[in-house]
mmCIF file of C-alpha atoms and ligand atoms in Angstrom:
data_model
loop_
_atom_site.group_PDB
_atom_site.id
_atom_site.type_symbol
_atom_site.label_atom_id
_atom_site.label_comp_id
_atom_site.label_asym_id
_atom_site.label_seq_id
_atom_site.Cartn_x
_atom_site.Cartn_y
_atom_site.Cartn_z
ATOM 1 C CA UNK A 1 166.184 149.538 34.357
ATOM 2 C CA UNK A 2 165.020 145.960 35.124
ATOM 3 C CA UNK A 3 166.106 144.724 31.696
ATOM 4 C CA UNK A 4 167.570 146.041 28.479
ATOM 5 C CA UNK A 5 166.528 145.906 24.835
ATOM 6 C CA UNK A 6 169.836 147.462 23.753
ATOM 7 C CA UNK A 7 170.899 146.093 20.383
ATOM 8 C CA UNK A 8 167.391 144.863 19.530
ATOM 9 C CA UNK A 9 165.541 146.118 16.470
ATOM 10 C CA UNK A 10 161.779 146.192 16.295
ATOM 11 C CA UNK A 11 158.928 147.150 13.993
ATOM 12 C CA UNK A 12 155.844 148.928 15.374
ATOM 13 C CA UNK A 13 152.695 148.968 13.232
ATOM 14 C CA UNK A 14 149.644 150.796 14.569
ATOM 15 C CA UNK A 15 150.657 154.260 15.755
ATOM 16 C CA UNK A 16 147.851 156.692 14.841
ATOM 17 C CA UNK A 17 148.860 159.413 17.330
ATOM 18 C CA UNK A 18 150.477 159.869 20.754
ATOM 19 C CA UNK A 19 147.462 158.236 22.445
ATOM 20 C CA UNK A 20 147.779 154.951 20.531
ATOM 21 C CA UNK A 21 148.616 151.755 22.391
ATOM 22 C CA UNK A 22 151.399 151.333 19.806
ATOM 23 C CA UNK A 23 152.815 154.743 20.840
ATOM 24 C CA UNK A 24 152.959 153.650 24.495
ATOM 25 C CA UNK A 25 154.698 150.438 23.453
ATOM 26 C CA UNK A 26 157.122 152.277 21.168
ATOM 27 C CA UNK A 27 158.071 154.575 24.065
ATOM 28 C CA UNK A 28 158.727 151.586 26.317
ATOM 29 C CA UNK A 29 160.799 149.801 23.649
ATOM 30 C CA UNK A 30 162.968 152.887 23.054
ATOM 31 C CA UNK A 31 163.304 153.653 26.771
ATOM 32 C CA UNK A 32 164.663 150.118 27.198
ATOM 33 C CA UNK A 33 167.238 150.747 24.456
ATOM 34 C CA UNK A 34 165.658 149.277 21.302
ATOM 35 C CA UNK A 35 165.972 150.764 17.813
ATOM 36 C CA UNK A 36 162.633 151.058 15.990
ATOM 37 C CA UNK A 37 161.001 151.131 12.602
ATOM 38 C CA UNK A 38 157.433 152.431 12.600
ATOM 39 C CA UNK A 39 154.685 152.892 10.055
ATOM 40 C CA UNK A 40 151.887 155.346 9.298
ATOM 41 C CA UNK A 41 148.609 154.496 7.573
ATOM 42 C CA UNK A 42 148.633 157.222 4.906
ATOM 43 C CA UNK A 43 149.622 160.835 4.181
ATOM 44 C CA UNK A 44 146.762 162.174 6.336
ATOM 45 C CA UNK A 45 147.979 160.177 9.339
ATOM 46 C CA UNK A 46 151.694 160.812 8.797
ATOM 47 C CA UNK A 47 152.049 164.143 10.692
ATOM 48 C CA UNK A 48 150.382 162.697 13.817
ATOM 49 C CA UNK A 49 152.603 159.620 13.662
ATOM 50 C CA UNK A 50 155.741 161.733 13.057
ATOM 51 C CA UNK A 51 155.137 163.571 16.351
ATOM 52 C CA UNK A 52 155.664 160.216 18.061
ATOM 53 C CA UNK A 53 158.391 158.756 15.838
ATOM 54 C CA UNK A 54 160.457 161.984 15.829
ATOM 55 C CA UNK A 55 160.388 162.150 19.624
ATOM 56 C CA UNK A 56 161.633 158.538 19.743
ATOM 57 C CA UNK A 57 164.233 159.005 16.976
ATOM 58 C CA UNK A 58 162.834 156.029 15.044
ATOM 59 C CA UNK A 59 165.338 154.781 12.500
ATOM 60 C CA UNK A 60 162.800 154.017 9.755
ATOM 61 C CA UNK A 61 159.348 155.572 9.276
ATOM 62 C CA UNK A 62 157.408 154.045 6.408
ATOM 63 C CA UNK A 63 153.897 154.044 4.935
ATOM 64 C CA UNK A 64 151.834 150.918 5.529
ATOM 65 C CA UNK A 65 148.179 150.277 4.853
ATOM 66 C CA UNK A 66 147.863 146.508 5.139
ATOM 67 C CA UNK A 67 145.066 146.646 2.534
ATOM 68 C CA UNK A 68 147.336 148.174 -0.119
ATOM 69 C CA UNK A 69 149.032 145.365 -2.064
ATOM 70 C CA UNK A 70 152.808 145.473 -1.699
ATOM 71 C CA UNK A 71 153.054 148.045 1.111
ATOM 72 C CA UNK A 72 153.649 145.583 3.922
ATOM 73 C CA UNK A 73 156.154 143.693 1.771
ATOM 74 C CA UNK A 74 157.958 146.998 1.072
ATOM 75 C CA UNK A 75 158.276 147.671 4.816
ATOM 76 C CA UNK A 76 159.979 144.326 5.389
ATOM 77 C CA UNK A 77 162.173 144.760 2.316
ATOM 78 C CA UNK A 78 163.371 148.139 3.656
ATOM 79 C CA UNK A 79 164.134 146.490 6.996
ATOM 80 C CA UNK A 80 165.999 143.670 5.242
ATOM 81 C CA UNK A 81 168.179 146.036 3.237
ATOM 82 C CA UNK A 82 168.632 148.535 6.094
ATOM 83 C CA UNK A 83 169.042 146.275 9.111
ATOM 84 C CA UNK A 84 169.468 142.750 7.732
ATOM 85 C CA UNK A 85 167.409 141.328 10.579
ATOM 86 C CA UNK A 86 164.472 141.965 12.926
ATOM 87 C CA UNK A 87 164.138 141.011 16.605
ATOM 88 C CA UNK A 88 160.512 141.850 17.358
ATOM 89 C CA UNK A 89 157.362 143.400 15.975
ATOM 90 C CA UNK A 90 154.167 144.840 17.378
ATOM 91 C CA UNK A 91 150.921 144.536 15.421
ATOM 92 C CA UNK A 92 148.471 147.007 16.986
ATOM 93 C CA UNK A 93 146.036 147.307 14.113
ATOM 94 C CA UNK A 94 142.269 146.943 14.018
ATOM 95 C CA UNK A 95 139.408 148.096 11.845
ATOM 96 C CA UNK A 96 135.780 147.194 11.158
ATOM 97 C CA UNK A 97 133.355 149.046 8.882
ATOM 98 C CA UNK A 98 131.149 151.265 11.049
ATOM 99 C CA UNK A 99 127.802 149.849 9.927
ATOM 100 C CA UNK A 100 128.942 146.300 10.715
ATOM 101 C CA UNK A 101 130.591 147.259 14.010
ATOM 102 C CA UNK A 102 127.472 149.048 15.234
ATOM 103 C CA UNK A 103 125.013 146.315 14.371
ATOM 104 C CA UNK A 104 124.351 142.862 15.792
ATOM 105 C CA UNK A 105 127.015 140.267 14.999
ATOM 106 C CA UNK A 106 124.359 138.058 13.405
ATOM 107 C CA UNK A 107 123.528 140.877 10.999
ATOM 108 C CA UNK A 108 127.130 141.569 9.948
ATOM 109 C CA UNK A 109 127.777 141.486 6.220
ATOM 110 C CA UNK A 110 130.180 138.965 4.746
ATOM 111 C CA UNK A 111 132.094 141.860 3.244
ATOM 112 C CA UNK A 112 132.370 143.819 6.509
ATOM 113 C CA UNK A 113 133.305 140.698 8.453
ATOM 114 C CA UNK A 114 135.946 139.892 5.846
ATOM 115 C CA UNK A 115 137.448 143.387 5.935
ATOM 116 C CA UNK A 116 137.605 143.338 9.750
ATOM 117 C CA UNK A 117 139.254 139.899 9.710
ATOM 118 C CA UNK A 118 141.716 140.866 7.002
ATOM 119 C CA UNK A 119 142.930 144.088 8.658
ATOM 120 C CA UNK A 120 142.676 143.033 12.310
ATOM 121 C CA UNK A 121 143.679 139.368 12.144
ATOM 122 C CA UNK A 122 145.105 138.040 8.878
ATOM 123 C CA UNK A 123 147.526 140.987 8.642
ATOM 124 C CA UNK A 124 149.179 139.609 11.805
ATOM 125 C CA UNK A 125 149.827 136.328 9.986
ATOM 126 C CA UNK A 126 151.192 138.192 6.970
ATOM 127 C CA UNK A 127 153.561 140.115 9.249
ATOM 128 C CA UNK A 128 154.659 136.875 10.926
ATOM 129 C CA UNK A 129 155.376 135.314 7.535
ATOM 130 C CA UNK A 130 157.407 138.332 6.377
ATOM 131 C CA UNK A 131 159.266 138.583 9.690
ATOM 132 C CA UNK A 132 160.218 134.886 9.792
ATOM 133 C CA UNK A 133 163.219 135.076 7.417
ATOM 134 C CA UNK A 134 164.477 138.226 9.186
ATOM 135 C CA UNK A 135 164.289 136.730 12.671
ATOM 136 C CA UNK A 136 167.397 134.653 12.187
ATOM 137 C CA UNK A 137 168.323 134.792 15.855
ATOM 138 C CA UNK A 138 164.783 134.150 17.048
ATOM 139 C CA UNK A 139 162.288 136.891 17.771
ATOM 140 C CA UNK A 140 158.964 137.942 19.232
ATOM 141 C CA UNK A 141 155.668 138.830 17.558
ATOM 142 C CA UNK A 142 153.109 140.803 19.577
ATOM 143 C CA UNK A 143 149.536 141.734 18.829
ATOM 144 C CA UNK A 144 146.783 143.412 20.865
ATOM 145 C CA UNK A 145 143.442 141.823 21.696
ATOM 146 C CA UNK A 146 140.468 142.486 24.000
ATOM 147 C CA UNK A 147 138.436 140.470 26.487
ATOM 148 C CA UNK A 148 135.390 140.779 24.189
ATOM 149 C CA UNK A 149 136.926 137.777 22.391
ATOM 150 C CA UNK A 150 136.022 135.471 25.297
ATOM 151 C CA UNK A 151 132.895 137.023 26.774
ATOM 152 C CA UNK A 152 130.118 139.037 25.243
ATOM 153 C CA UNK A 153 130.954 142.688 25.918
ATOM 154 C CA UNK A 154 128.078 144.971 25.007
ATOM 155 C CA UNK A 155 128.806 147.073 21.879
ATOM 156 C CA UNK A 156 132.062 145.242 21.090
ATOM 157 C CA UNK A 157 130.020 143.262 18.560
ATOM 158 C CA UNK A 158 131.853 142.123 15.416
ATOM 159 C CA UNK A 159 135.281 142.678 16.958
ATOM 160 C CA UNK A 160 134.570 139.868 19.444
ATOM 161 C CA UNK A 161 134.821 137.006 16.945
ATOM 162 C CA UNK A 162 137.630 138.819 15.105
ATOM 163 C CA UNK A 163 139.735 139.051 18.283
ATOM 164 C CA UNK A 164 138.944 135.400 19.083
ATOM 165 C CA UNK A 165 140.412 134.482 15.690
ATOM 166 C CA UNK A 166 143.426 136.710 16.354
ATOM 167 C CA UNK A 167 144.142 134.977 19.663
ATOM 168 C CA UNK A 168 143.921 131.592 17.985
ATOM 169 C CA UNK A 169 146.204 132.835 15.197
ATOM 170 C CA UNK A 170 148.753 133.764 17.883
ATOM 171 C CA UNK A 171 148.676 130.225 19.307
ATOM 172 C CA UNK A 172 149.192 128.594 15.906
ATOM 173 C CA UNK A 173 151.941 131.082 15.041
ATOM 174 C CA UNK A 174 153.720 130.339 18.327
ATOM 175 C CA UNK A 175 153.535 126.591 17.618
ATOM 176 C CA UNK A 176 154.639 126.864 13.990
ATOM 177 C CA UNK A 177 157.502 129.326 14.486
ATOM 178 C CA UNK A 178 158.605 128.113 17.928
ATOM 179 C CA UNK A 179 161.245 125.756 16.487
ATOM 180 C CA UNK A 180 162.953 128.840 15.011
ATOM 181 C CA UNK A 181 162.968 130.591 18.372
ATOM 182 C CA UNK A 182 160.181 132.957 17.283
ATOM 183 C CA UNK A 183 157.610 133.598 20.010
ATOM 184 C CA UNK A 184 154.111 135.111 19.738
ATOM 185 C CA UNK A 185 151.751 136.741 22.235
ATOM 186 C CA UNK A 186 148.514 138.696 22.372
ATOM 187 C CA UNK A 187 148.398 141.441 25.000
ATOM 188 C CA UNK A 188 144.853 142.070 26.239
ATOM 189 C CA UNK A 189 144.467 145.551 27.753
ATOM 190 C CA UNK A 190 141.438 146.881 29.540
ATOM 191 C CA UNK A 191 139.640 149.771 27.800
ATOM 192 C CA UNK A 192 141.809 152.788 26.920
ATOM 193 C CA UNK A 193 140.545 155.951 25.210
ATOM 194 C CA UNK A 194 142.123 155.912 21.728
ATOM 195 C CA UNK A 195 141.040 156.721 18.192
ATOM 196 C CA UNK A 196 140.000 153.104 17.487
ATOM 197 C CA UNK A 197 138.132 152.915 20.790
ATOM 198 C CA UNK A 198 136.018 155.924 19.813
ATOM 199 C CA UNK A 199 134.439 153.705 17.134
ATOM 200 C CA UNK A 200 132.896 151.469 19.810
ATOM 201 C CA UNK A 201 129.458 152.705 20.898
ATOM 202 C CA UNK A 202 129.110 153.815 24.527
ATOM 203 C CA UNK A 203 132.830 153.331 25.146
ATOM 204 C CA UNK A 204 132.723 155.784 28.066
ATOM 205 C CA UNK A 205 130.291 153.503 29.920
ATOM 206 C CA UNK A 206 132.581 150.557 29.186
ATOM 207 C CA UNK A 207 135.451 152.436 30.823
ATOM 208 C CA UNK A 208 133.368 153.341 33.859
ATOM 209 C CA UNK A 209 132.299 149.695 34.259
ATOM 210 C CA UNK A 210 135.878 148.462 33.862
ATOM 211 C CA UNK A 211 137.189 150.850 36.506
ATOM 212 C CA UNK A 212 134.419 149.823 38.907
ATOM 213 C CA UNK A 213 134.792 146.051 38.321
ATOM 214 C CA UNK A 214 138.566 145.672 38.209
ATOM 215 C CA UNK A 215 139.986 144.462 41.524
ATOM 216 C CA UNK A 216 142.484 147.301 41.314
ATOM 217 C CA UNK A 217 139.572 149.743 40.807
ATOM 218 C CA UNK A 218 141.305 151.759 38.143
ATOM 219 C CA UNK A 219 141.946 151.776 34.410
ATOM 220 C CA UNK A 220 145.212 150.975 32.678
ATOM 221 C CA UNK A 221 146.985 153.306 30.241
ATOM 222 C CA UNK A 222 149.177 152.855 27.181
ATOM 223 C CA UNK A 223 152.348 152.986 29.286
ATOM 224 C CA UNK A 224 151.118 150.011 31.340
ATOM 225 C CA UNK A 225 150.707 148.097 28.084
ATOM 226 C CA UNK A 226 154.146 149.280 26.930
ATOM 227 C CA UNK A 227 155.806 147.982 30.101
ATOM 228 C CA UNK A 228 154.462 144.484 29.443
ATOM 229 C CA UNK A 229 155.290 144.630 25.730
ATOM 230 C CA UNK A 230 158.902 145.609 26.462
ATOM 231 C CA UNK A 231 159.249 142.746 28.927
ATOM 232 C CA UNK A 232 157.782 140.214 26.483
ATOM 233 C CA UNK A 233 160.152 141.072 23.631
ATOM 234 C CA UNK A 234 163.169 140.960 25.951
ATOM 235 C CA UNK A 235 165.421 138.028 26.749
ATOM 236 C CA UNK A 236 163.877 137.629 30.209
ATOM 237 C CA UNK A 237 160.749 136.296 28.483
ATOM 238 C CA UNK A 238 162.596 134.030 26.034
ATOM 239 C CA UNK A 239 160.794 130.860 27.191
ATOM 240 C CA UNK A 240 157.317 132.395 27.293
ATOM 241 C CA UNK A 241 155.212 132.022 24.147
ATOM 242 C CA UNK A 242 151.685 131.569 22.833
ATOM 243 C CA UNK A 243 149.886 133.452 25.583
ATOM 244 C CA UNK A 244 147.048 135.952 25.860
ATOM 245 C CA UNK A 245 148.112 138.228 28.723
ATOM 246 C CA UNK A 246 145.623 140.619 30.336
ATOM 247 C CA UNK A 247 146.775 144.091 31.429
ATOM 248 C CA UNK A 248 143.471 145.151 32.924
ATOM 249 C CA UNK A 249 143.844 145.558 36.676
ATOM 250 C CA UNK A 250 142.321 142.081 37.042
ATOM 251 C CA UNK A 251 138.995 142.845 35.355
ATOM 252 C CA UNK A 252 139.098 139.524 33.466
ATOM 253 C CA UNK A 253 138.718 137.695 36.784
ATOM 254 C CA UNK A 254 135.318 139.142 37.535
ATOM 255 C CA UNK A 255 131.987 137.493 36.588
HETATM 256 P P1 LIG B 301 144.479 153.475 17.491
HETATM 257 O O1 LIG B 301 143.369 154.052 16.700
HETATM 258 O O2 LIG B 301 145.433 154.396 18.102
HETATM 259 O O3 LIG B 301 145.278 152.374 16.649
HETATM 260 C C1 LIG B 301 144.657 151.567 15.664
HETATM 261 C C2 LIG B 301 145.623 151.525 14.504
HETATM 262 O O4 LIG B 301 145.155 150.651 13.486
HETATM 263 C C3 LIG B 301 145.825 152.910 13.860
HETATM 264 O O5 LIG B 301 147.178 153.273 13.899
HETATM 265 C C4 LIG B 301 145.377 152.686 12.433
HETATM 266 O O6 LIG B 301 146.128 153.437 11.490
HETATM 267 C C5 LIG B 301 145.644 151.194 12.280
HETATM 268 N N1 LIG B 301 144.983 150.655 11.091
HETATM 269 C C6 LIG B 301 143.643 150.600 10.815
HETATM 270 N N2 LIG B 301 143.473 150.114 9.569
HETATM 271 C C7 LIG B 301 144.726 149.851 9.065
HETATM 272 C C8 LIG B 301 145.207 149.358 7.838
HETATM 273 N N3 LIG B 301 144.373 149.049 6.827
HETATM 274 N N4 LIG B 301 146.543 149.212 7.669
HETATM 275 C C9 LIG B 301 147.415 149.543 8.657
HETATM 276 N N5 LIG B 301 147.014 150.038 9.846
HETATM 277 C C10 LIG B 301 145.675 150.194 10.040
HETATM 278 O O7 LIG B 301 143.750 152.576 18.625
HETATM 279 P P2 LIG B 301 144.346 151.541 19.695
HETATM 280 O O8 LIG B 301 143.274 151.407 20.711
HETATM 281 O O9 LIG B 301 145.706 151.921 20.082
HETATM 282 O O10 LIG B 301 144.347 150.177 18.866
HETATM 283 C C11 LIG B 301 145.484 149.343 18.759
HETATM 284 C C12 LIG B 301 145.072 147.894 18.980
HETATM 285 O O11 LIG B 301 144.700 147.740 20.353
HETATM 286 C C13 LIG B 301 143.887 147.436 18.166
HETATM 287 O O12 LIG B 301 144.114 146.107 17.742
HETATM 288 C C14 LIG B 301 142.750 147.451 19.173
HETATM 289 O O13 LIG B 301 141.711 146.553 18.856
HETATM 290 C C15 LIG B 301 143.502 146.996 20.395
HETATM 291 N N6 LIG B 301 142.855 147.216 21.695
HETATM 292 C C16 LIG B 301 142.464 148.457 22.062
HETATM 293 C C17 LIG B 301 141.866 148.648 23.292
HETATM 294 C C18 LIG B 301 141.390 149.999 23.723
HETATM 295 O O14 LIG B 301 140.603 150.075 24.688
HETATM 296 N N7 LIG B 301 141.820 151.076 23.102
HETATM 297 C C19 LIG B 301 141.689 147.561 24.177
HETATM 298 C C20 LIG B 301 142.108 146.295 23.773
HETATM 299 C C21 LIG B 301 142.698 146.137 22.518
#
């Protein structure tokens, strides 16, 4: 093992099933020796999440819909009473109402835009705020973004500006919490077939294009994302903060 996360405790928010990016990251964290808390969206999602969390022997498995007042706070309170501290967290959460996601950005409703921003971006800031007092020995906050934040990617639509805001939120978080030794990053994977991805129109074509354009000529998977996530939360990355790091076989380089 190139490095160890033994003794570190982390929170993973965003596992929907075994195909989730958060599931790949959770596997990498546990394989490197970390102890995890994980969340599920609601009772319908719980059995699919439990398949993952049981296989990884997660210490805490808790409900968390970031739209439900008090649920996120309850997660951090359980961590405080159970563990007394937190070393890292992964925010791998995104949502946009279908009718807004499938239309032009200029036609998006204020309500739909607000919901997408709240769940996909502001919830990261709420998690950072709640994690801050628990990260007494420093820590690392990760989120997951997409290249559609920087360039116009057909059909990514509303999520483009939302991810741009998320990346900016990461930079401000890194600057504000840096003096406490708390780092922040956005990992930017190429397209991966997941539940959330199935909400993007013509996602299959996006994957074909990505595989053809990437200098490596192939797609990445959730384990590739997990390998980077595990490195970033480890001590080997302790002086790296505030970045947006692509894991996309180099696709971001191409015009
Ligand atoms: P996924 O469907 O497996 O995960 C999305 C998660 O968001 C789910 O676990 C879902 O429960 C959670 N979520 C949605 N609304 C929520 C709420 N109100 N409260 C709490 N959780 C909520 O899909 P994924 O592709 O693994 O997505 C994870 C992250 O990766 C997202 O931010 C997504 O935008 C990002 N991303 C995905 C890709 C891709 O190609 N799949 C590429 C780049 C970035």
